[in-house]
CSV table of C-alpha atoms and ligand atoms in Angstrom, one decimal:
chain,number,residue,atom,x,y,z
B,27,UNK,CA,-30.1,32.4,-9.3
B,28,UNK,CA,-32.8,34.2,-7.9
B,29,UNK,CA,-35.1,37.5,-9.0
B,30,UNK,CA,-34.8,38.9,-5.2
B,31,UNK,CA,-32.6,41.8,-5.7
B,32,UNK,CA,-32.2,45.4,-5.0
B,33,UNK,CA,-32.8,48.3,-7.0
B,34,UNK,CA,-32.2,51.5,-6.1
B,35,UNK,CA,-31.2,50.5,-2.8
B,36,UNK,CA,-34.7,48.9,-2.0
B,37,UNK,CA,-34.9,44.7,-2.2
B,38,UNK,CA,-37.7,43.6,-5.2
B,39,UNK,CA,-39.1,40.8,-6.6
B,40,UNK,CA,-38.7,40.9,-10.1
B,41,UNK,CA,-39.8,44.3,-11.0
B,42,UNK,CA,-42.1,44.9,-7.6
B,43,UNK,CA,-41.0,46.5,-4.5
B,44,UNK,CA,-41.5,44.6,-2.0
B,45,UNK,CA,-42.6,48.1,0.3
B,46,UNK,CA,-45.7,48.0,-2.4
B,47,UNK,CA,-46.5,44.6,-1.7
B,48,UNK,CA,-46.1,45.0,2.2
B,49,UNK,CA,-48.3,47.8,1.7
B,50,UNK,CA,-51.2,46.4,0.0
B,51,UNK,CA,-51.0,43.0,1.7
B,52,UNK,CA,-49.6,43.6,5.2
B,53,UNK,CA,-46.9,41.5,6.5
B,54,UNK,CA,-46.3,38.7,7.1
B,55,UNK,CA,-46.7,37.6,3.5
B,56,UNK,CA,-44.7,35.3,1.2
B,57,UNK,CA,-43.5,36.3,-2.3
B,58,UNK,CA,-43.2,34.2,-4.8
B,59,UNK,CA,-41.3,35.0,-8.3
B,60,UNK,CA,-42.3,33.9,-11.2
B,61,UNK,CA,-39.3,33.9,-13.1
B,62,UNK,CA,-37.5,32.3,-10.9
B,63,UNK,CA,-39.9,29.3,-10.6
B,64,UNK,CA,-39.8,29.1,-14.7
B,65,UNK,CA,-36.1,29.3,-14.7
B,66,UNK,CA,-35.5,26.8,-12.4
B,67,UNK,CA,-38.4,24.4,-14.1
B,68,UNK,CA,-36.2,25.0,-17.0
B,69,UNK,CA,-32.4,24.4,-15.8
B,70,UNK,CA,-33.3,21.1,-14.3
B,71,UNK,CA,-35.6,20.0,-17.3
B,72,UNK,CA,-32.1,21.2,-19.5
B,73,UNK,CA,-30.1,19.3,-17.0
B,74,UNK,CA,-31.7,16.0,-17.9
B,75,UNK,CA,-31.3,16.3,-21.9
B,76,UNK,CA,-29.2,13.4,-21.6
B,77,UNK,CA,-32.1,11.7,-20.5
B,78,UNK,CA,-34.6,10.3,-23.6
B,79,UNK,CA,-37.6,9.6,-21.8
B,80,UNK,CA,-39.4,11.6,-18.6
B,81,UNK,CA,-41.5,12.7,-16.7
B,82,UNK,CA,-40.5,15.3,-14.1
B,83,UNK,CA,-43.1,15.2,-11.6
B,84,UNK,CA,-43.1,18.6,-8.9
B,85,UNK,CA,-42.9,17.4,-5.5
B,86,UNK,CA,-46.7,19.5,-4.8
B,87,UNK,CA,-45.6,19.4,-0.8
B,88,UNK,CA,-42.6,21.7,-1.4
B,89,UNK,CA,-44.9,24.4,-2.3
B,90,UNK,CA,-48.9,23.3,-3.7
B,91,UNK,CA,-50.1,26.8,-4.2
B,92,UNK,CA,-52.2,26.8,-7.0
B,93,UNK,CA,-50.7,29.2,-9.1
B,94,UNK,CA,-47.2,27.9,-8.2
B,95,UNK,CA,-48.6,24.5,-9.7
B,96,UNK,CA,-50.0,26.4,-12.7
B,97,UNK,CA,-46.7,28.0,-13.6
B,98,UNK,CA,-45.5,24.8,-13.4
B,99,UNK,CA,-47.9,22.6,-15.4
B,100,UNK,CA,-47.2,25.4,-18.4
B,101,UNK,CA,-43.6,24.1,-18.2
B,102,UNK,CA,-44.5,20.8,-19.1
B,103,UNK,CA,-44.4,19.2,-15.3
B,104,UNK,CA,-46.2,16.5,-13.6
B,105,UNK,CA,-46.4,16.5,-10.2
B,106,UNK,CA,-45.3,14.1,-6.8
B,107,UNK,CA,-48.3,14.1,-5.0
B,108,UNK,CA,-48.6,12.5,-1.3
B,109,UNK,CA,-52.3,13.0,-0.5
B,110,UNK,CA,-56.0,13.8,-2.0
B,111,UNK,CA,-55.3,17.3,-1.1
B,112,UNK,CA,-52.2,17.1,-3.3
B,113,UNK,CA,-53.8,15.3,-6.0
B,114,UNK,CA,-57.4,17.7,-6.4
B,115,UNK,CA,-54.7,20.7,-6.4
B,116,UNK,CA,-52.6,19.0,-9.1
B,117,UNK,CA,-56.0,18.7,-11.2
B,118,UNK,CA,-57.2,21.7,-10.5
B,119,UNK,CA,-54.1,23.1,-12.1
B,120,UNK,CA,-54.5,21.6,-15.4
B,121,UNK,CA,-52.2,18.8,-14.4
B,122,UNK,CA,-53.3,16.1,-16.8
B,123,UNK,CA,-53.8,12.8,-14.5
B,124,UNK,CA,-51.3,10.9,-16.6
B,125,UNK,CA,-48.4,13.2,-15.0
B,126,UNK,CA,-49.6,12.4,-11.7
B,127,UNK,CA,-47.4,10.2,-9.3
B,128,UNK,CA,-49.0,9.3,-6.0
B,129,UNK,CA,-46.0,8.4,-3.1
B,130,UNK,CA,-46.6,8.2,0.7
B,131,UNK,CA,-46.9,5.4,3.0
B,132,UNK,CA,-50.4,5.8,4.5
B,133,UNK,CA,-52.2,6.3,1.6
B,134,UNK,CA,-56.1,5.7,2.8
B,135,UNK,CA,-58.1,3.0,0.8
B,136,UNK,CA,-60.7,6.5,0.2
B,137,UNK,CA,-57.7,7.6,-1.4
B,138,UNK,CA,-56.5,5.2,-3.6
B,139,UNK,CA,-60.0,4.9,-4.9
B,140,UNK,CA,-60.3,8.4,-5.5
B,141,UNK,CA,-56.7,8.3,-7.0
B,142,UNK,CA,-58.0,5.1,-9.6
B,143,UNK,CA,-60.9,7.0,-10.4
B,144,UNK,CA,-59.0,10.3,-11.5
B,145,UNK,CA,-56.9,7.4,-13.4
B,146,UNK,CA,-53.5,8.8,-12.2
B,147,UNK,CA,-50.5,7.9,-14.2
B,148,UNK,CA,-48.7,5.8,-11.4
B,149,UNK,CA,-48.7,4.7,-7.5
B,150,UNK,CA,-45.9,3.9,-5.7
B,151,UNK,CA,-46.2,1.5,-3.5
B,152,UNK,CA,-44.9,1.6,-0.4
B,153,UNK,CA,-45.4,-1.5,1.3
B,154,UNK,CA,-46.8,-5.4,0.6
B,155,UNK,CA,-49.9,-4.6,2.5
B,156,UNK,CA,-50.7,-1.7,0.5
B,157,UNK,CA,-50.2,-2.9,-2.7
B,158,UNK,CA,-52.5,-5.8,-1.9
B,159,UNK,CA,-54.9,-3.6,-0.7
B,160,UNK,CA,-54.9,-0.9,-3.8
B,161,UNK,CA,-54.8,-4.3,-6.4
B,162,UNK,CA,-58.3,-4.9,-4.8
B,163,UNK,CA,-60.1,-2.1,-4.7
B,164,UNK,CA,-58.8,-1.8,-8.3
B,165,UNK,CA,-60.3,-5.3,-9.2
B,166,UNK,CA,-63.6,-4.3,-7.1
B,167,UNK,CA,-63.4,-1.2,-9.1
B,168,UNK,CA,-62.7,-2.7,-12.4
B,169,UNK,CA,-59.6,-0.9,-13.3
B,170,UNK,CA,-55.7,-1.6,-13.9
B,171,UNK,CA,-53.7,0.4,-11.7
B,172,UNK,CA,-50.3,1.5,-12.6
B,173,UNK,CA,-47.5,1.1,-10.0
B,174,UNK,CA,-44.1,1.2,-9.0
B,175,UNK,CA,-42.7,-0.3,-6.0
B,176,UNK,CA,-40.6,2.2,-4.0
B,177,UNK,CA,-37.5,0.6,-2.5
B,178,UNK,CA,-35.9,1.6,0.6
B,179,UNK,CA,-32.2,1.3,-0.2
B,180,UNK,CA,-31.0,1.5,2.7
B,181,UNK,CA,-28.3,4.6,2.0
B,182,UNK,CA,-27.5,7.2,4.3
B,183,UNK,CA,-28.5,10.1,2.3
B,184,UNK,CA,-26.5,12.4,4.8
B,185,UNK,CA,-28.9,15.0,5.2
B,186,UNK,CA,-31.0,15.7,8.5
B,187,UNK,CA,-32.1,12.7,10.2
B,188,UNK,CA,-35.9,14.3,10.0
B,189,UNK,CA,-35.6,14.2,6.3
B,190,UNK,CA,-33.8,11.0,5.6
B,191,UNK,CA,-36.2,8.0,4.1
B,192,UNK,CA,-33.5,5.7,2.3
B,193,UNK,CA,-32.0,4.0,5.6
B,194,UNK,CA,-33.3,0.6,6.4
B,195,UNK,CA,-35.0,2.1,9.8
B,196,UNK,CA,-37.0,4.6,7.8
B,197,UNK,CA,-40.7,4.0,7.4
B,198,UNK,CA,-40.4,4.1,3.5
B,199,UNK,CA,-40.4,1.9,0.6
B,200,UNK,CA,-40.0,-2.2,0.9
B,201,UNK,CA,-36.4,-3.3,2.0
B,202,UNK,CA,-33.9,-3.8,-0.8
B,203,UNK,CA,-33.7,-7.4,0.2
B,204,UNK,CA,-37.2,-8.4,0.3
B,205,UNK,CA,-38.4,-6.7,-3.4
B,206,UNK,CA,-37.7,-9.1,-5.4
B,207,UNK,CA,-40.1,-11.7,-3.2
B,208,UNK,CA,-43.2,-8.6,-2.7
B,209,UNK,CA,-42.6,-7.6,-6.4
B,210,UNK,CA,-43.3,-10.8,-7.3
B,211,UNK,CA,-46.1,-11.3,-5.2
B,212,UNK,CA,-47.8,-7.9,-6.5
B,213,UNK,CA,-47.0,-8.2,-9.9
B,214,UNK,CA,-49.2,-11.5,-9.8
B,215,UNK,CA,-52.6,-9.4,-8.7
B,216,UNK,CA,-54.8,-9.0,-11.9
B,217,UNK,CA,-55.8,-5.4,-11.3
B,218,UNK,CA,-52.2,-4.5,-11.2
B,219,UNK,CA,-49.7,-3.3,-13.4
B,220,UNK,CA,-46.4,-3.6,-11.4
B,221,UNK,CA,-44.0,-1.5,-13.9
B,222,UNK,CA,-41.2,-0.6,-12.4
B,223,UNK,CA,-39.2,0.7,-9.1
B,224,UNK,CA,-39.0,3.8,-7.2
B,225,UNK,CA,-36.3,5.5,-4.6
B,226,UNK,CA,-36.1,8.6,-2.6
B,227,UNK,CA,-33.8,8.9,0.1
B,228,UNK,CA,-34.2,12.2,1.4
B,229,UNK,CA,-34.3,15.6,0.5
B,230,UNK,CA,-31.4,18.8,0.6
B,231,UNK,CA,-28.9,16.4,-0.2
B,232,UNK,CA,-25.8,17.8,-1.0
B,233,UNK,CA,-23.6,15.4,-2.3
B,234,UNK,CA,-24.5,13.2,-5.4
B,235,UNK,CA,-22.7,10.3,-3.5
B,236,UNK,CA,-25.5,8.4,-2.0
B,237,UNK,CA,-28.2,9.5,-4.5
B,238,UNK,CA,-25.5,7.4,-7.2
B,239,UNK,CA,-25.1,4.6,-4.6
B,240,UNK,CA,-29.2,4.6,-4.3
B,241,UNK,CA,-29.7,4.6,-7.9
B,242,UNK,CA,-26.5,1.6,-8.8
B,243,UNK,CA,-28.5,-0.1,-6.5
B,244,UNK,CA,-31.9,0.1,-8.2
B,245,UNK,CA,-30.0,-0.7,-11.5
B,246,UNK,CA,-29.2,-3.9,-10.3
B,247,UNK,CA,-32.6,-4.7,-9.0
B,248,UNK,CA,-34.1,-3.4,-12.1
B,249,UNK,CA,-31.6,-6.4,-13.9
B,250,UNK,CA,-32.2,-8.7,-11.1
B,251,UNK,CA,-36.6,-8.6,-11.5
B,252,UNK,CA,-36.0,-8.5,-15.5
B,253,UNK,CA,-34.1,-12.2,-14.9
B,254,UNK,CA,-36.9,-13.2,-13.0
B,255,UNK,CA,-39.3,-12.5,-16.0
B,256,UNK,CA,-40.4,-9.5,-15.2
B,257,UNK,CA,-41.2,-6.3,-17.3
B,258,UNK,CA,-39.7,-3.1,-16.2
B,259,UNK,CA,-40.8,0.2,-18.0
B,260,UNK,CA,-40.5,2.9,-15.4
B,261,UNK,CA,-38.4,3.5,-12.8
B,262,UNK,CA,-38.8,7.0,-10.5
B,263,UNK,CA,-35.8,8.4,-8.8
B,264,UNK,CA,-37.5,11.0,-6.4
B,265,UNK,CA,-36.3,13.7,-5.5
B,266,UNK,CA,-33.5,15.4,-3.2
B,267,UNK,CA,-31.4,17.6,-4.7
B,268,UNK,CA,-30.5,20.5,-2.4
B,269,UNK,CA,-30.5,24.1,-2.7
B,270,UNK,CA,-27.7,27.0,-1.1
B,271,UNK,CA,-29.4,28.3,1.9
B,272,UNK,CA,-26.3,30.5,3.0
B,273,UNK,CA,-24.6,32.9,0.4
B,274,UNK,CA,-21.8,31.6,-1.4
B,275,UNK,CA,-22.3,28.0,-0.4
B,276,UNK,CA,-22.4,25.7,-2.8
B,277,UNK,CA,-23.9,22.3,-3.9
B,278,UNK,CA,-24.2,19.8,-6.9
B,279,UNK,CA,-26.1,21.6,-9.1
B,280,UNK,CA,-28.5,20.0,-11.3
B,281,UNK,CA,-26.4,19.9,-14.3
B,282,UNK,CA,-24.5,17.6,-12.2
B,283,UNK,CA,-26.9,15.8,-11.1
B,284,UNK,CA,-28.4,15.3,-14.8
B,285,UNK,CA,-24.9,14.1,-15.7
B,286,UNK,CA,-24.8,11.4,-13.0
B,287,UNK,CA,-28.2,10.4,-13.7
B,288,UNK,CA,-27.7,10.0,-17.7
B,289,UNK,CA,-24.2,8.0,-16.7
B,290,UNK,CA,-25.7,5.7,-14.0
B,291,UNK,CA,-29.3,4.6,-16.2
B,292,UNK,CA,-27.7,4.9,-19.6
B,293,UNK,CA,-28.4,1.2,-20.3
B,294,UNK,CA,-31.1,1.0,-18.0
B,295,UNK,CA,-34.1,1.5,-21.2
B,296,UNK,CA,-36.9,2.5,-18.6
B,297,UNK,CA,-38.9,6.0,-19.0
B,298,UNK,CA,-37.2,7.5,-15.5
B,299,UNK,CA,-39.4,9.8,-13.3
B,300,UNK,CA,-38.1,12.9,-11.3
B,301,UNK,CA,-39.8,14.5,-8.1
B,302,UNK,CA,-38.1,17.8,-7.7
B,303,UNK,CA,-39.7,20.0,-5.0
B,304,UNK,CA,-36.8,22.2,-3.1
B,305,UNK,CA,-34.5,23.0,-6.3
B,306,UNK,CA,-37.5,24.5,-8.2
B,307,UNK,CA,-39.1,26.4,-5.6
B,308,UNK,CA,-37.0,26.7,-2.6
B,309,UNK,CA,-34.8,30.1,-4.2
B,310,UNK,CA,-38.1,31.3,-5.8
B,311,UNK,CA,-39.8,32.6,-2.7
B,312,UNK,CA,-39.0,34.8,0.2
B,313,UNK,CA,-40.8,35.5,3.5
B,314,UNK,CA,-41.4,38.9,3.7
B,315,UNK,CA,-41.5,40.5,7.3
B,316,UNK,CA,-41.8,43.7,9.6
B,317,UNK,CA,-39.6,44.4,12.6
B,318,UNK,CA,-42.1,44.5,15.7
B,319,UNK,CA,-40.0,45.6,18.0
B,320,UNK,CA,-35.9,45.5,19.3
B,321,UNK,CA,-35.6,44.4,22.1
B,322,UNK,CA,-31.8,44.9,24.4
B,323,UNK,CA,-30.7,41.2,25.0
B,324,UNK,CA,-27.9,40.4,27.6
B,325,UNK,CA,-25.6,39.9,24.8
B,326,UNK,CA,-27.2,40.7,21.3
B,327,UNK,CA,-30.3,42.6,20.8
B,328,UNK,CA,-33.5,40.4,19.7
B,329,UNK,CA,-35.0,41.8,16.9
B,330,UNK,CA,-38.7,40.7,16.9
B,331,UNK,CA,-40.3,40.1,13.6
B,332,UNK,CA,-44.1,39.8,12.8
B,333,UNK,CA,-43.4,36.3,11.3
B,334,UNK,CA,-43.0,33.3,13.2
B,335,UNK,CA,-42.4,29.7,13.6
B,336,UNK,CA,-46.4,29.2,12.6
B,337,UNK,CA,-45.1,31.1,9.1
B,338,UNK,CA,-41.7,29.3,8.8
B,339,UNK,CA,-41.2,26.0,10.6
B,340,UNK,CA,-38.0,24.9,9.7
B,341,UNK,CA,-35.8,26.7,11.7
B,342,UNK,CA,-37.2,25.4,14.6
B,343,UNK,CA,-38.1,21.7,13.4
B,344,UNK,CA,-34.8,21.0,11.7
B,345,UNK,CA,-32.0,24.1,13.2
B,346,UNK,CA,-32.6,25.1,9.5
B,347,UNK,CA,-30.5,28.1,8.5
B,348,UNK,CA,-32.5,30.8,6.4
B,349,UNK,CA,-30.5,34.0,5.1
B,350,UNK,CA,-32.0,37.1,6.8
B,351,UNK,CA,-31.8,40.8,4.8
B,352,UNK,CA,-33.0,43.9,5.3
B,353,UNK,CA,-35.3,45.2,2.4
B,354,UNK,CA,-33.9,49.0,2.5
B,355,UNK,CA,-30.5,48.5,4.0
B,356,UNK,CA,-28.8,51.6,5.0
B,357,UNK,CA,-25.2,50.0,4.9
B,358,UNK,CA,-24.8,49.6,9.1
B,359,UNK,CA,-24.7,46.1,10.6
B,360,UNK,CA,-25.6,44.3,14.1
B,361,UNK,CA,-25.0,41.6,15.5
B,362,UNK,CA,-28.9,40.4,16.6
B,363,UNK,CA,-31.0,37.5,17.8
B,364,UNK,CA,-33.9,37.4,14.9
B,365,UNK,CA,-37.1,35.8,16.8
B,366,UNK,CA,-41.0,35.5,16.4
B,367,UNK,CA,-43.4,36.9,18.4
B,368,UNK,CA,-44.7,33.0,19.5
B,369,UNK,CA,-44.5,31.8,23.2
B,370,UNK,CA,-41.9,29.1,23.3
B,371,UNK,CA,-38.3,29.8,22.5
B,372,UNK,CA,-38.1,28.0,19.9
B,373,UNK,CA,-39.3,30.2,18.1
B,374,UNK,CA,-36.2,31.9,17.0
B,375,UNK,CA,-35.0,32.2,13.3
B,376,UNK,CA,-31.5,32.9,14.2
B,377,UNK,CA,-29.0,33.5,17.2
B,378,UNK,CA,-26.2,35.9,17.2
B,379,UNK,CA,-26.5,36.3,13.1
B,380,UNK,CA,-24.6,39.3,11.1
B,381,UNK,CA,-27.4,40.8,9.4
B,382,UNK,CA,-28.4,44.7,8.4
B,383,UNK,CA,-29.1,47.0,11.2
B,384,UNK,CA,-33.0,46.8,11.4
B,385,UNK,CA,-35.1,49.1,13.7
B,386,UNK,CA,-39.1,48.8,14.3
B,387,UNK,CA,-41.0,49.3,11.3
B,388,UNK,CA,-38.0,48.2,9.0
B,389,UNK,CA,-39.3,45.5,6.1
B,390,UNK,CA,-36.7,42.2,6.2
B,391,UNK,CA,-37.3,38.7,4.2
B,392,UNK,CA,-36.1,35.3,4.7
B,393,UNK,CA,-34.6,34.2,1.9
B,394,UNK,CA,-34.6,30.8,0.4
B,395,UNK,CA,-38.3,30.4,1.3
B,396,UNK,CA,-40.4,29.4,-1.9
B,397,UNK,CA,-40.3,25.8,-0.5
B,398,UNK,CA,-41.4,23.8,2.6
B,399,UNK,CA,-42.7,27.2,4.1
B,400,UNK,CA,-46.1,28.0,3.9
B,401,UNK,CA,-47.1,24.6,3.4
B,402,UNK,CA,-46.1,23.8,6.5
B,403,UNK,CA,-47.7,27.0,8.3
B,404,UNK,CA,-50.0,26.1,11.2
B,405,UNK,CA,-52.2,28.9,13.1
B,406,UNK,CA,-50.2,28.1,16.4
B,407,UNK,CA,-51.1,30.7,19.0
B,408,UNK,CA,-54.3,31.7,17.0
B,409,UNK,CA,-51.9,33.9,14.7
B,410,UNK,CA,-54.3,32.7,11.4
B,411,UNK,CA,-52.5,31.3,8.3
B,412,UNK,CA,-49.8,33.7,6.2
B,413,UNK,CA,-50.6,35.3,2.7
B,414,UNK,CA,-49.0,34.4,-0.4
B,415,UNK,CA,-47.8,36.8,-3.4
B,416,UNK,CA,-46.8,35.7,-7.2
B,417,UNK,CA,-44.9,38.3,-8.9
B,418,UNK,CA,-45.0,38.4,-12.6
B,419,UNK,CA,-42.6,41.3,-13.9
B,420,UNK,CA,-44.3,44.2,-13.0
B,421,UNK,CA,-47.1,43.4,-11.5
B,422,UNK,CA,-48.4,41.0,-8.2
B,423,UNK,CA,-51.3,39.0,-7.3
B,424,UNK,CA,-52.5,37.3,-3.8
B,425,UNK,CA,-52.8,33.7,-4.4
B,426,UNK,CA,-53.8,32.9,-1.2
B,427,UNK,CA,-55.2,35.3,1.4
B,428,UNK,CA,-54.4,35.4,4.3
B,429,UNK,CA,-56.8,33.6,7.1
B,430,UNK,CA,-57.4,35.2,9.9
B,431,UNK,CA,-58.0,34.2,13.5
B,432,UNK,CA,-61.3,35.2,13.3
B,433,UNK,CA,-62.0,33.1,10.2
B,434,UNK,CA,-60.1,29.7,11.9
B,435,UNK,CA,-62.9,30.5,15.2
B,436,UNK,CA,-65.7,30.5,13.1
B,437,UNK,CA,-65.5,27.2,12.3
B,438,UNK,CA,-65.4,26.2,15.8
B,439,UNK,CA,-68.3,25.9,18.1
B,440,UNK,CA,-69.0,25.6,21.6
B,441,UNK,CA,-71.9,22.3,21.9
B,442,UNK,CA,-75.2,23.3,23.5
B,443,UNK,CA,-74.2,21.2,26.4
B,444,UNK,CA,-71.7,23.2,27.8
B,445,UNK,CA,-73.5,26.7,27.3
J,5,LLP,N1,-40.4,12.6,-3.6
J,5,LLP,C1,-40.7,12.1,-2.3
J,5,LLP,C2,-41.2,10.8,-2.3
J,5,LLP,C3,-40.5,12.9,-1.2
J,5,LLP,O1,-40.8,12.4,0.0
J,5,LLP,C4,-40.0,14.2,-1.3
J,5,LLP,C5,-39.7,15.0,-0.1
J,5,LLP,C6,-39.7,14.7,-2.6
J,5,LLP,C7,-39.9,13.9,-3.7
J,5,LLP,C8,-39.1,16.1,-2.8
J,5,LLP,O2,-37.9,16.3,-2.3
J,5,LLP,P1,-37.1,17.6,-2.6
J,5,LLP,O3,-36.7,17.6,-4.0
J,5,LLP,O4,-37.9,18.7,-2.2
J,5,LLP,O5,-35.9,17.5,-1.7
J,5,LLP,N2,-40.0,19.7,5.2
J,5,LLP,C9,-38.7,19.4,4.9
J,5,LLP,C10,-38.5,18.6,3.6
J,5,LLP,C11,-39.3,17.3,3.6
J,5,LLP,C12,-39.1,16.5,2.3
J,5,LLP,C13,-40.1,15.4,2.3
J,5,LLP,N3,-40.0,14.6,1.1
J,5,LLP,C14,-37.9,20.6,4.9
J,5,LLP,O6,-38.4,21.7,5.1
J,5,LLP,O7,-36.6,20.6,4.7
């Protein structure tokens, strides 16, 4: 459920038309609703009830605007961070350090110092080699750092191949087979505090299949390292759980999930840790856009927005699907190729898609946007970086301007030698 709606025959956000905010902002602009984010912080923290002890940590690369991060830290979460970036935008959000999780596979040893000295709540480690190095700059350091080890299960989470990182050729985690060995190994370094286990097998999952496969498996281990003498307080489960990108599709939803979760680890006596990023944000944003032009097509007409693949990058990374609506639909419908204005065909957000008839000028959104969109933005054919609305009821703030061309050329220069 979503606060994307129309009134009156015109689409809003909340309580805001989204004609005002193309208005005052200009398009292309993404809206984000703050209702939506709070409810869905709240279903999925209701979902895990059954739980007893948490921490559910927001996956910051889903969406790390700073006010999206803000709403969230007033709901109590933590947040999944995968970089220094992520981490100084966690902070400067109020997220207390405890809350913070750091995952990725190339952390930098500048960034797992910086991460011991904010005193984050836990690493995961992704590899032997890394924790080796972190448990030294630790000890250099004088510190104790508090890890997991993140497991790759090897399960087919079957989801995209792109966003897939439980199979045994994924880059992620330390094989199933070998953590008992490098957990031992790690959870002899001084400066470390090996406490527990982590998985994440991939994200817009849409069965609960694997993820309960992944998570049986990590039970066992978690039995199997406590046999060998080991102590195991945490254990993380990631994240993953998809969202409906097409109307009337549906997918586990996290009352499901929560049930699963609370069946599988009911004797597991660990604090778990969650990394949600998609369910909370993806539903509570749109991209909102203004026809350029329509163009005849041999077949179907294209209808050229002022958004592109530079804006929105997963239709044309993964064939991603993203609902397309008119914001003042008159009732007529056409049959249209909806593309961006960027030189390479692939940018194109949909081919031969049933949507509202749209002429120029006309205001349209992609729905289903609130996640893995303008974090992934670039400024591809020098078209600057998108704008970014919260909606609050009534009323809308920029939270993050838009950067213009002109601004990205400023801060690049031409050396002496070549003038
Ligand atoms: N935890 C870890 C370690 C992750 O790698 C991810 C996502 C998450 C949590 C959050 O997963 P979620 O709950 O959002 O599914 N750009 C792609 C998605 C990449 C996901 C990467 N990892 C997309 O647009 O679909």
């Amino acid at each position: 459920m979503d606060h994307f709606a129309l009134q009156s025959g015109v689409m809003h956000a909340e309580d805001v038309a989204l004609p005002r905010i193309a208005e005052d902002v200009g398009t292309p602009v993404y809206v984000y609703s703050r209702a939506t984010l709070e409810r869905h912080a709240r279903v999925f923290r209701e979902a895990l009830d059954g739980v007893p002890n948490k921490l559910i940590a927001f996956a910051v690369k889903a969406n790390p605007n700073l006010a999206v991060l803000k709403v969230l830290q007033r709901q109590g979460y933590g947040a999944d961070v995968v970089s220094v970036g992520e981490m100084r935008r966690a902070l400067a959000a109020g997220i207390e350090p405890a809350k913070i999780v750091f995952s990725g596979v190339g952390k930098t040893a500048a960034e797992l110092e910086a991460a011991l000295k904010a005193g984050i709540g836990q690493f995961n480690i992704e590899s032997e080699e890394e924790g080796i190095e972190l448990a030294e700059i630790a000890a250099r350091m004088g510190c104790l750092a508090q890890c997991a080890l993140r497991i790759n299960p090897d399960v087919d989470a079957g989801t995209h191949d792109k966003i897939s990182t439980g199979k045994a050729d994924n880059k992620f985690g330390v094989p199933i087979d070998e953590a008992g060995q490098i957990f031992g190994k790690l959870a002899g370094q001084p400066s470390v505090n090996l406490r527990g286990v982590a998985v994440h097998i991939g994200s817009q999952l849409g069965d609960l299949a694997p993820l309960e496969r992944a998570f049986e498996k990590l039970g066992n281990l978690v039995t199997a390292l406590r046999g060998a003498g080991h102590t195991i307080t945490h254990v993380d489960l990631g994240g993953g759980l998809g969202v409906p990108y097409k109307q009337g599709e549906t997918l586990p939803s996290p009352a499901e999930y929560g049930a699963m979760v609370a069946r599988v680890t009911k004797d597991w006596d660990v604090s778990l840790i969650f990394e949600p990023g998609r369910v909370i944000a993806g539903n509570a944003g749109v991209l909102l856009t203004r026809v350029v032009r329509v163009k005849r097509g041999i077949n179907d007409p294209f209808v050229i927005v002022d958004a592109a693949m530079n804006d929105l990058a997963r239709p044309a990374l993964y064939g991603a699907y993203h609902d397309f609506a008119a914001v003042e639909p008159g009732g007529d419908r056409m049959t249209a190729n909806i593309v961006g204005p960027i030189c390479e065909t692939g940018d194109t957000f949909a081919m031969g898609r049933d949507c509202d008839r749209l002429v120029t000028g006309d205001l349209a959104v992609f729905r289903t946007a609130g996640a893995y969109g303008a974090t992934m933005a670039s400024s591809y054919n020098s078209r600057g970086f998108v704008a970014e609305v919260l909606v609050d009821g009534d009323k809308f703030a920029v939270v993050a301007d838009r950067i213009d061309a002109g601004e990205i050329m400023d801060a690049e220069r031409v050396p002496d030698w070549l003038e």
